Coordinates of C-alpha atoms and ligand atoms in Angstrom, one line a residue:
M20 CA 0.2 0.4 0.0
A21 CA 1.4 3.3 -0.8
P22 CA 1.6 5.8 2.0
A23 CA -0.4 8.4 2.3
S24 CA 0.8 11.9 4.0
G25 CA 0.0 14.6 6.1
S26 CA -1.1 17.7 4.2
G27 CA 1.5 19.9 6.2
R28 CA -1.6 22.1 7.1
P29 CA 0.1 24.6 9.5
P30 CA -1.2 23.9 13.5
G31 CA -4.3 25.3 14.0
R32 CA -3.7 25.7 17.8
R33 CA -4.4 29.1 19.6
G34 CA -1.2 31.3 20.1
G35 CA 1.5 29.4 22.1
A36 CA 2.8 32.6 24.3
R37 CA 3.1 31.8 28.1
R38 CA 1.0 33.4 30.7
P39 CA 1.1 33.6 34.2
G40 CA 0.5 30.4 35.6
S41 CA 2.0 28.3 33.0
L42 CA 4.0 25.2 34.3
A43 CA 7.7 26.9 33.3
G44 CA 6.7 30.1 35.3
R45 CA 5.6 27.6 38.4
R46 CA 8.8 25.7 38.1
R47 CA 10.9 29.0 38.1
R48 CA 9.1 30.3 41.2
P49 CA 11.0 29.4 44.4
A50 CA 8.2 30.2 47.0
P51 CA 4.6 29.4 47.2
A52 CA 2.2 31.5 45.1
G53 CA 1.0 33.9 48.2
A54 CA 0.5 34.3 51.9
P55 CA -3.0 33.8 53.3
R56 CA -5.1 37.0 52.9
H57 CA -6.4 36.2 56.3
R58 CA -5.0 35.0 59.2
P59 CA -7.0 31.9 60.3
T60 CA -9.4 33.0 63.5
H61 CA -9.2 29.4 64.6
T62 CA -6.0 27.4 64.8
H63 CA -6.5 24.9 62.3
R64 CA -3.9 22.6 62.5
G65 CA -2.8 23.8 65.9
G66 CA 1.1 24.2 66.8
G67 CA 3.8 22.2 66.1
P68 CA 5.5 19.5 67.9
G69 CA 6.4 22.0 71.1
R70 CA 2.6 22.0 71.6
R71 CA 2.2 18.4 72.0
G72 CA 2.7 16.3 74.6
L73 CA 4.8 13.1 74.8
R74 CA 2.5 10.6 73.8
G75 CA 4.4 7.2 73.0
R76 CA 3.0 4.6 70.7
G77 CA 2.8 2.5 73.5
A78 CA 0.0 4.5 75.0
R79 CA -2.8 3.5 72.6
R80 CA -6.2 3.1 74.2
H81 CA -8.3 0.3 74.0
D82 CA -10.3 0.6 70.6
P83 CA -13.4 -1.7 70.8
H84 CA -13.7 -0.8 66.9
R85 CA -10.6 -2.5 65.8
G86 CA -10.8 -6.0 64.8
V87 CA -11.9 -7.6 61.5
R88 CA -13.6 -5.2 59.5
V89 CA -13.3 -6.3 55.7
R90 CA -16.4 -8.2 54.4
P91 CA -14.2 -9.9 51.5
A92 CA -15.5 -10.0 48.0
R93 CA -18.7 -7.9 48.7
R94 CA -19.7 -5.2 46.0
A95 CA -20.7 -2.5 48.1
G96 CA -24.3 -1.4 47.5
F97 CA -27.2 0.5 48.7
P98 CA -28.9 -1.5 51.4
A99 CA -32.2 -2.3 49.8
A100 CA -34.3 -1.8 52.6
R101 CA -32.7 1.6 53.4
C102 CA -32.8 2.6 49.9
R103 CA -36.5 1.9 50.2
A104 CA -37.1 3.8 53.4
A105 CA -35.1 6.6 52.4
L106 CA -37.0 6.9 49.1
L107 CA -40.4 7.1 50.9
V108 CA -38.9 10.1 52.9
A109 CA -37.5 11.5 49.7
G110 CA -41.0 11.3 48.0
A111 CA -42.6 12.9 51.0
L112 CA -40.3 15.8 50.9
L113 CA -40.4 16.0 47.2
A114 CA -44.5 16.5 47.3
G115 CA -43.8 19.2 49.9
A116 CA -41.1 21.2 48.3
G117 CA -43.0 21.3 44.8
G118 CA -40.7 18.4 43.0
S119 CA -37.6 20.1 43.6
L120 CA -34.9 18.8 46.4
R121 CA -32.8 22.0 45.9
A122 CA -33.4 25.0 44.2
A123 CA -30.7 27.9 43.8
P124 CA -29.3 29.2 45.7
F125 CA -27.7 26.8 47.5
A126 CA -28.7 26.0 51.3
Y127 CA -27.3 23.9 53.9
H128 CA -28.2 20.0 54.3
T129 CA -28.6 18.0 57.8
Y130 CA -27.5 14.8 58.3
D131 CA -31.2 13.5 57.2
S132 CA -31.8 15.7 54.6
M133 CA -28.2 14.6 53.2
V134 CA -29.2 11.1 53.1
V135 CA -32.6 12.1 51.5
Q136 CA -30.8 13.8 48.7
L137 CA -28.2 10.9 48.0
A138 CA -31.0 8.5 47.8
Q139 CA -32.8 10.9 45.4
L140 CA -29.5 11.1 43.4
E141 CA -29.1 7.2 43.0
S142 CA -32.8 7.3 42.3
D143 CA -32.8 9.6 39.5
H144 CA -29.2 8.1 37.7
P145 CA -28.9 4.6 38.6
E146 CA -26.7 4.0 35.8
L147 CA -24.3 6.9 37.2
V148 CA -24.7 6.6 40.9
E149 CA -24.1 4.2 44.0
V150 CA -24.7 5.5 47.3
F151 CA -23.4 3.3 50.2
T152 CA -22.2 3.3 53.6
A153 CA -18.8 2.5 55.2
Q154 CA -20.9 0.6 57.4
D155 CA -22.5 -1.7 55.4
A156 CA -19.4 -2.0 52.6
Y157 CA -16.8 -2.2 55.7
T158 CA -18.5 -3.4 58.7
L159 CA -17.8 -0.8 60.6
P160 CA -19.9 0.4 63.6
P161 CA -22.0 3.8 63.4
D162 CA -21.2 6.8 65.1
L163 CA -23.9 6.8 67.9
D164 CA -25.7 9.8 68.8
G165 CA -28.3 9.1 72.0
G166 CA -30.5 6.7 70.1
V167 CA -29.4 7.4 66.6
E168 CA -26.9 5.9 64.4
L169 CA -25.1 8.2 62.0
E170 CA -23.4 6.3 59.1
H171 CA -20.6 7.4 56.8
W172 CA -22.1 7.7 53.4
I173 CA -19.7 7.3 50.3
V174 CA -21.0 8.2 46.9
R175 CA -19.7 6.7 43.8
I176 CA -20.2 8.5 40.3
T177 CA -19.1 6.8 36.9
N178 CA -20.8 5.5 33.9
E179 CA -21.1 2.4 35.1
A180 CA -22.1 1.1 31.5
L181 CA -18.3 1.7 30.3
G182 CA -17.0 -0.2 33.3
F183 CA -14.9 0.4 36.3
A184 CA -11.2 0.2 35.0
K185 CA -11.1 3.9 35.5
P186 CA -9.1 6.2 37.1
E187 CA -9.9 6.8 40.7
V188 CA -10.3 10.1 42.6
L189 CA -11.7 10.7 46.2
L190 CA -13.3 14.1 47.7
V191 CA -14.0 14.4 51.1
G192 CA -15.9 17.1 53.0
T193 CA -16.8 17.6 56.9
Q194 CA -14.0 16.0 58.4
H195 CA -14.3 18.8 60.7
G196 CA -18.0 18.9 61.9
D197 CA -18.3 22.4 62.1
E198 CA -17.0 23.1 58.5
I199 CA -20.2 22.7 56.9
V200 CA -19.6 24.6 53.8
S201 CA -17.5 21.5 52.5
L202 CA -20.6 19.2 52.3
E203 CA -22.7 21.9 50.3
V204 CA -19.6 21.4 47.5
L205 CA -20.0 18.2 47.3
L206 CA -23.5 17.7 46.9
A207 CA -23.7 20.4 44.4
L208 CA -21.0 18.7 42.4
A209 CA -22.5 15.5 42.2
D210 CA -25.7 17.1 40.9
L211 CA -23.6 18.9 38.2
L212 CA -22.1 15.9 36.9
T213 CA -25.0 13.5 37.0
D214 CA -27.5 16.1 35.6
S215 CA -25.1 17.5 33.0
H216 CA -24.3 13.6 31.6
G217 CA -24.9 13.3 28.0
T218 CA -25.7 17.1 27.2
H219 CA -22.3 18.8 28.6
P220 CA -19.6 17.1 26.4
W221 CA -16.5 17.9 29.5
L222 CA -18.8 17.0 32.1
T223 CA -19.9 14.1 30.2
E224 CA -16.3 13.0 29.6
L225 CA -15.1 13.3 33.1
V226 CA -18.5 10.8 34.3
D227 CA -17.5 8.5 31.4
R228 CA -13.6 8.3 32.1
R229 CA -13.2 8.6 36.0
E230 CA -14.5 6.7 39.1
I231 CA -15.5 9.7 41.5
F232 CA -15.9 8.7 45.0
L233 CA -17.3 11.4 47.1
V234 CA -17.5 10.9 51.3
P235 CA -19.5 14.4 51.5
M236 CA -20.2 14.2 55.3
A237 CA -16.8 12.4 56.9
N238 CA -17.9 13.4 60.5
P239 CA -21.5 12.8 60.7
W240 CA -21.6 13.2 64.4
G241 CA -19.4 16.4 64.2
H242 CA -21.6 18.0 61.8
R243 CA -25.0 17.3 63.7
H244 CA -23.5 18.9 66.8
G245 CA -21.9 21.7 65.1
V246 CA -18.5 20.5 66.5
R247 CA -15.2 20.2 65.2
S248 CA -14.2 16.7 66.5
S249 CA -15.7 13.3 66.4
P250 CA -16.6 10.6 68.7
G251 CA -13.5 8.4 69.7
A252 CA -13.5 6.4 73.0
E253 CA -16.0 9.1 74.3
P254 CA -17.8 11.5 72.0
G255 CA -16.5 14.8 70.9
T256 CA -12.9 13.8 71.9
E257 CA -11.0 13.3 68.7
D258 CA -9.9 15.2 65.9
M259 CA -10.4 12.7 62.9
N260 CA -7.9 14.9 60.6
R261 CA -5.0 13.6 63.0
D262 CA -6.0 10.3 63.1
H263 CA -4.7 9.0 59.9
P264 CA -2.0 6.5 59.8
Y265 CA 0.8 8.6 58.6
D266 CA 3.5 10.6 60.7
R267 CA 1.8 9.6 64.1
C268 CA 5.2 10.5 66.0
S269 CA 8.3 12.3 64.7
G270 CA 11.0 14.5 66.4
G271 CA 10.1 12.8 69.6
F272 CA 6.6 13.8 70.0
C273 CA 3.3 11.9 68.8
S274 CA 0.0 12.5 67.7
D275 CA -2.8 13.0 70.8
T276 CA -4.7 10.5 69.4
D277 CA -4.1 6.7 68.5
T278 CA -3.9 6.0 65.1
L279 CA -7.7 5.3 63.2
S280 CA -9.3 5.8 66.6
T281 CA -12.5 7.6 64.9
V282 CA -14.8 5.5 62.1
G283 CA -14.6 8.5 60.0
A284 CA -11.1 7.9 59.5
Q285 CA -11.3 3.8 59.4
A286 CA -13.9 4.7 56.5
I287 CA -11.6 6.6 54.7
H288 CA -9.0 4.0 55.1
E289 CA -11.2 1.4 54.2
L290 CA -11.9 3.0 50.9
A291 CA -8.4 3.7 49.9
R292 CA -7.2 0.3 50.8
R293 CA -9.6 -0.8 47.6
H294 CA -8.9 1.7 45.2
L295 CA -5.9 3.9 43.8
F296 CA -6.8 7.3 44.2
R297 CA -4.9 9.5 41.7
V298 CA -6.4 13.0 43.1
M299 CA -7.5 13.2 46.6
L300 CA -9.1 17.0 47.8
D301 CA -10.1 17.2 51.3
Y302 CA -12.4 20.2 52.0
H303 CA -12.6 22.5 55.2
G304 CA -13.2 26.0 56.2
G305 CA -12.0 28.7 58.5
V306 CA -9.6 29.9 56.4
E307 CA -9.2 30.6 52.4
L308 CA -6.3 28.7 51.1
I309 CA -5.3 25.8 48.6
L310 CA -2.7 23.7 50.5
H311 CA -0.5 20.8 49.4
T312 CA 1.6 18.5 50.9
W313 CA 3.9 18.6 53.1
G314 CA 2.0 19.4 56.1
S315 CA 3.2 17.2 58.9
P316 CA 5.8 17.9 61.0
L317 CA 8.1 15.4 59.9
H318 CA 8.5 17.3 56.8
S319 CA 8.5 21.0 58.5
G320 CA 11.9 21.4 57.7
N321 CA 11.7 21.1 54.1
S322 CA 8.3 21.0 52.9
T323 CA 8.8 20.4 49.3
S324 CA 7.6 17.0 48.5
P325 CA 9.1 14.9 45.2
D326 CA 5.7 15.5 43.6
D327 CA 5.9 19.0 44.1
T328 CA 6.0 20.4 40.9
A329 CA 2.7 18.4 40.0
L330 CA 1.3 19.6 43.2
D331 CA 2.1 23.0 42.6
A332 CA 0.5 22.9 38.9
L333 CA -2.8 21.5 40.0
G334 CA -3.0 24.0 42.9
Q335 CA -2.3 26.9 40.6
R336 CA -5.2 25.5 38.2
M337 CA -7.8 25.1 41.0
R338 CA -6.9 28.7 42.2
T339 CA -7.4 30.1 38.1
Y340 CA -10.7 27.9 37.7
G341 CA -12.3 28.5 41.6
G342 CA -11.7 32.0 40.1
P343 CA -11.9 35.5 42.1
Y344 CA -15.2 34.9 44.4
N345 CA -13.9 36.7 47.5
G346 CA -10.1 36.8 46.1
F347 CA -8.1 34.4 44.5
L348 CA -6.8 31.6 46.8
P349 CA -3.4 31.3 47.8
V350 CA -1.4 28.2 46.8
G351 CA 1.3 26.4 48.9
T352 CA 2.1 23.5 51.3
A353 CA 0.3 23.4 54.3
N354 CA 3.3 23.3 56.4
Q355 CA 4.4 26.7 55.3
L356 CA 0.6 28.4 54.9
L357 CA -1.0 26.9 57.9
G358 CA 1.2 24.9 60.1
P359 CA 2.1 21.1 60.6
A360 CA -0.1 18.6 62.1
Y361 CA 0.3 14.9 63.0
G362 CA -1.8 12.3 60.8
P363 CA -3.2 14.8 58.6
L364 CA -5.3 13.3 55.8
D365 CA -3.6 15.0 52.9
D366 CA 0.1 13.8 53.9
S367 CA -1.5 10.4 54.5
A368 CA -3.5 10.4 51.2
Y369 CA 0.3 11.3 49.5
A370 CA 2.7 9.3 51.2
T371 CA 1.4 6.5 53.4
T372 CA 2.1 3.9 50.8
W373 CA 5.6 4.6 49.7
D374 CA 7.0 6.1 53.0
A375 CA 6.4 3.1 55.1
A376 CA 8.9 4.3 57.6
N377 CA 7.1 7.2 58.5
A378 CA 3.3 5.2 58.2
D379 CA 1.8 3.4 60.7
P380 CA 2.4 -0.6 59.7
S381 CA -1.0 -1.6 61.2
Y382 CA -2.8 -0.3 58.2
P383 CA -1.0 -0.7 55.2
T384 CA -2.5 0.3 52.0
E385 CA -1.3 0.4 47.9
G386 CA -4.0 3.1 47.4
W387 CA -2.1 6.3 48.9
R388 CA -0.1 8.2 46.0
S389 CA -2.5 10.8 45.3
L390 CA -2.0 14.2 44.6
A391 CA -3.4 15.6 47.9
Y392 CA -5.1 18.7 48.9
T393 CA -6.5 20.2 52.1
I394 CA -8.6 23.0 50.3
E395 CA -10.0 25.7 52.7
I396 CA -13.2 27.1 51.4
S397 CA -14.2 30.0 53.6
D398 CA -13.0 32.1 56.7
D399 CA -16.2 31.4 58.2
K400 CA -16.7 28.2 58.8
T401 CA -20.4 28.6 58.5
P402 CA -20.7 31.3 56.0
P403 CA -23.9 33.1 55.6
A404 CA -26.4 31.0 52.8
S405 CA -26.3 34.1 50.9
T406 CA -22.5 33.6 50.1
L407 CA -22.8 30.0 49.0
G408 CA -24.1 30.9 45.4
G409 CA -26.4 29.4 42.9
D410 CA -26.2 27.0 40.1
A411 CA -27.0 29.7 37.3
D412 CA -23.3 29.6 35.9
L413 CA -21.4 26.8 37.8
L414 CA -18.7 26.6 35.3
T415 CA -17.8 30.6 35.0
P416 CA -15.3 31.9 37.5
G417 CA -16.7 35.1 38.8
G418 CA -20.0 34.1 36.7
L419 CA -23.7 34.4 37.8
E420 CA -24.6 33.7 41.2
D421 CA -20.8 32.7 42.0
G422 CA -19.9 32.1 45.7
Y423 CA -18.0 29.5 47.7
V424 CA -19.9 26.5 46.3
P425 CA -19.7 27.4 42.6
K426 CA -16.3 28.4 43.3
H427 CA -15.4 24.6 44.9
V428 CA -17.4 22.9 42.5
R429 CA -14.5 24.2 40.0
T430 CA -11.8 23.2 42.0
A431 CA -13.2 19.7 42.4
L432 CA -13.3 19.5 38.9
A433 CA -10.1 20.4 38.1
G434 CA -8.8 17.8 40.3
I435 CA -11.1 15.2 38.8
D436 CA -9.9 16.2 34.9
I437 CA -6.5 15.9 35.8
A438 CA -6.4 12.4 37.1
E439 CA -5.2 10.9 33.6
P440 CA -4.6 12.2 30.2
Y441 CA -7.4 11.7 27.5
L442 CA -7.9 13.0 24.1
V443 CA -11.3 14.0 22.0
W444 CA -12.0 14.6 18.6
S445 CA -13.5 17.9 17.9
N446 CA -14.9 17.6 14.5
R447 CA -15.8 14.0 14.8
G448 CA -19.4 14.5 13.3
A449 CA -17.8 16.3 10.4
I450 CA -15.7 13.5 9.3
P451 CA -17.1 10.8 6.9
S452 CA -17.2 7.4 7.3
I453 CA -16.5 6.7 3.6
V454 CA -14.2 9.0 1.4
A455 CA -12.6 9.6 -2.1
A456 CA -9.1 9.0 -2.4
E457 CA -6.6 12.4 -2.1
T458 CA -9.8 13.9 -0.2
V459 CA -8.3 16.7 1.9
I460 CA -10.0 15.6 5.4
P461 CA -9.7 18.5 8.2
V462 CA -9.0 16.8 11.7
E463 CA -9.4 18.9 14.9
W464 CA -9.0 17.2 18.6
Q465 CA -8.3 18.0 22.1
V466 CA -5.8 17.0 24.7
R467 CA -7.1 17.1 28.1
G468 CA -6.3 15.7 31.7
C469 CA -2.9 17.3 31.3
F470 CA -0.6 20.5 32.1
D471 CA 1.7 20.6 28.9
V472 CA 1.0 19.4 25.4
D473 CA 4.5 18.2 24.8
E474 CA 3.8 16.5 21.6
T475 CA 0.8 16.0 19.3
R476 CA 0.0 14.8 16.0
V477 CA -2.8 12.6 13.9
R478 CA -1.6 8.7 13.4
W479 CA -3.1 6.4 10.7
G480 CA -2.7 3.1 9.3
S481 CA -4.6 -0.2 8.4
D482 CA -4.3 -1.4 11.8
P483 CA -7.3 -0.7 14.4
D484 CA -5.0 0.5 16.8
P485 CA -3.0 3.6 15.3
L486 CA -1.7 4.9 18.5
N487 CA 0.5 2.1 18.7
V488 CA 0.8 0.6 14.9
F489 CA 0.7 3.4 12.0
E490 CA 1.8 4.0 8.9
N491 CA 1.7 7.8 8.6
E492 CA 1.5 10.7 11.1
T493 CA 1.2 14.2 10.8
P494 CA 3.6 17.1 11.8
T495 CA 4.4 17.4 15.7
Q496 CA 2.7 20.2 17.5
S497 CA 2.9 21.2 20.9
Q498 CA 2.1 23.6 23.4
T499 CA 3.5 24.1 26.8
G500 CA 2.4 26.5 28.8
G501 CA -0.9 28.7 28.3
E502 CA -3.1 25.4 29.7
P503 CA -3.6 24.0 26.6
C504 CA -5.3 21.2 28.2
F505 CA -7.9 22.9 30.5
E506 CA -11.0 25.1 30.3
P507 CA -11.0 26.0 27.3
P508 CA -8.7 23.2 26.1
T509 CA -6.8 24.4 22.7
S510 CA -8.4 22.7 19.8
F511 CA -5.5 21.3 17.8
S512 CA -6.2 20.8 13.7
D513 CA -4.5 19.5 10.7
A514 CA -5.3 17.6 7.9
V515 CA -4.9 14.3 6.2
T516 CA -5.0 12.7 2.8
F517 CA -5.5 9.1 1.8
D518 CA -3.9 8.4 -1.7
E519 CA -4.8 5.0 -2.0
P520 CA -8.2 3.0 -1.6
G521 CA -8.6 0.8 1.6
I522 CA -9.7 0.9 5.3
Y523 CA -7.9 3.0 7.6
W524 CA -7.8 3.8 11.3
L525 CA -6.8 7.2 12.5
T526 CA -6.5 9.2 16.1
P527 CA -4.9 11.9 17.5
T528 CA -2.1 11.2 19.6
A529 CA -0.3 13.3 22.4
R530 CA 2.7 13.1 24.8
V531 CA 2.5 15.3 27.5
D532 CA 3.5 16.3 31.0
Q533 CA 7.0 15.4 30.9
A534 CA 7.9 18.5 32.9
L535 CA 6.3 17.1 35.8
L536 CA 9.6 15.1 36.4
A537 CA 11.2 18.0 37.1
Q538 CA 12.4 18.6 41.0
G539 CA 14.3 21.4 43.2
N540 CA 15.2 20.0 46.4
P541 CA 12.6 17.6 47.2
N542 CA 12.4 16.0 51.0
P543 CA 13.0 13.0 50.7
N544 CA 15.5 13.1 47.6
V545 CA 13.5 10.7 45.6
A546 CA 11.7 11.0 42.0
P547 CA 8.3 11.7 42.0
Q548 CA 5.8 9.1 43.5
S549 CA 2.4 10.2 42.8
F550 CA 0.0 7.8 40.7
V551 CA -0.5 11.2 38.3
V552 CA 3.1 11.8 37.4
R553 CA 4.4 8.2 37.3
S554 CA 1.3 7.0 35.0
R555 CA 2.3 9.5 32.2
T556 CA 6.1 9.4 32.7
E557 CA 6.6 5.4 32.7
T558 CA 5.3 2.4 31.0
G559 CA 3.9 -0.6 31.8
L560 CA 2.0 -2.0 35.2
L561 CA 3.0 0.3 37.7
F562 CA 0.4 -0.4 40.5
S563 CA -2.2 -2.8 41.9
E564 CA -4.3 -3.6 44.8
S565 CA -6.7 -6.6 45.3
V566 CA -8.3 -6.0 48.6
D567 CA -11.5 -7.1 47.4
A568 CA -11.1 -9.9 44.4
S569 CA -14.1 -8.7 42.6
E570 CA -12.8 -5.2 42.2
V571 CA -8.8 -5.2 41.2
N572 CA -7.4 -1.8 40.5
T573 CA -4.6 -1.7 38.4
I574 CA -2.9 1.6 37.2
T575 CA -0.6 1.0 33.9
G576 CA 1.5 3.8 32.7
Q577 CA 1.8 5.2 29.3
L578 CA 3.8 7.8 27.2
D579 CA 1.2 7.7 24.1
W580 CA -2.2 8.8 24.5
G581 CA -4.9 8.7 22.2
A582 CA -8.6 8.9 21.2
E583 CA -10.9 6.6 20.2
P584 CA -9.6 5.7 16.6
L585 CA -12.0 6.8 13.6
R586 CA -12.7 3.8 11.0
I587 CA -12.7 5.5 7.2
E588 CA -13.1 3.8 4.3
V589 CA -11.0 5.0 1.2
V590 CA -12.4 4.7 -2.4
F591 CA -11.1 5.4 -5.9
A592 CA -11.6 9.3 -6.6
G593 CA -13.5 8.5 -9.9
G594 CA -16.9 6.6 -10.4
F595 CA -17.5 5.3 -7.5
L596 CA -19.3 8.2 -5.4
F597 CA -21.9 10.6 -6.0
G598 CA -23.7 12.9 -4.0
D599 CA -22.9 15.6 -1.5
G600 CA -18.9 15.9 -1.2
F601 CA -17.2 16.6 1.8
E602 CA -15.5 19.8 0.8
S603 CA -19.1 20.9 0.5
G604 CA -20.0 20.1 4.2
G605 CA -22.5 17.2 3.6
T606 CA -21.5 13.8 4.6
S607 CA -25.6 12.2 4.5
A608 CA -25.5 11.8 0.9
W609 CA -22.4 9.8 0.5
S610 CA -23.1 6.4 -1.1
L611 CA -21.4 3.9 -3.5
T612 CA -22.4 3.1 -6.7
A613 CA -21.0 0.5 -9.5
P614 CA -18.3 1.8 -11.6
Ligands
ZN708 ZN1 -10.9 21.5 59.1

């Protein structure tokens, strides 16, 4: 077969000039992007080691919740009895609310109204949503509040018809029970993702290509009482964001609490054991910051983690896409902007798996190599409802009805998007499936889930896997800096022609983000460890976990990424075809006829 060729059409991408916030600019910047605009009105993380009492590892309290918590090979599901009961309640509320559970502007939920809304979410979108509790899935006890049992609810959002071998992300709200605005962000996010599936192209891609786990109310007891703490051995005695199995002791000091002494932290741990979360966003309130690792005393001397380049890049993107409501958010390490804490979820989610020497060996997991953030939403932990915003224009920074909830729906979307690179055709509908030889076919595509497009082009050949087996490709284009992958992404374009009849497969391909390997002075001095960086800079099977035999998760690295290949049949240019030609814009009238 004679080779076809690219047309040599010049790249159609928009300008490649760097603007502030580009990856290169970020790499040059030695210090975090800014300092807090407001001092915390509340000591969120508490002081450093000097303020902690000496408490050795031998001082464990008895924990009746310890023991066998795993129910093997059980796939979590919404319990049928509870589901029916919740839906009955939901139906009653719907009838009284004129058919809408939530009308803009956003308003606060209670534990009970959250449970009703989650049941409604699953009922409305059974093909996208699964709602379950850590109590049912992992055999954990409920938190008790008088005679009331409070459970830890988990929501999984993904297009289930496309399977479950997808990049996983975790978003957590309300570890601190009085920081209630975080719950509203995650409920609004769940509504947006499910309501937009099938209508909004980008949000549809996210639901199709990701498994998105939400723990919207990680501390239901604290939320119910409007307090920071969780029940441990006694009600309200534990801070669950000091309860995760990383940096429990360092520098001669130890955490005030025993590891995983709260059911809420156990629930997150059991979830993390069963998944490989690429990104973990933990939403709080009390100050307005985007914080990333390191945030524990172990690394307070040098808070630059091995993945600092990626962590800062995503932090800057969340700052920009979060937008100007009440000011753009400063981005930096938790140690620098707020202060260190023992056993915080962010450092635990980043390092528990690989920095085993500083993790609690009683709680191993393969799942914690996340790009991990503590996102502080609002200076007021319970901001007035008038500042929550509405759902009129959730995707526009500074848009109509902007507020704390829309702002952080956007930071969440940025975190979900970056989990893995993906390519989409921009003009798939305009590319004919049958075409005459030597016809010039314009192709347009986007590269997403990345920061920089190092190389991109279209490849094609007679093999159905043109990403890896190809005979031709267009000239390479690139765009580093200027956010080519994110809202709005660059639309790359080129054109292809086929000289000879035959069956061809084509796809755009890209290599992205190799600059995330850049490091300054990391602590410890090792290469980047995160799933996000390693899965786009290395190849082959990199990670796996199989806690539940029915749901094994793996991460395979790729350097080159492609879209779903297009099949094109090329026929002789003369005498085979009649009807509207592609160049005149129509495809429906193409048909074959005898010569
Ligand atoms: Zn908090």
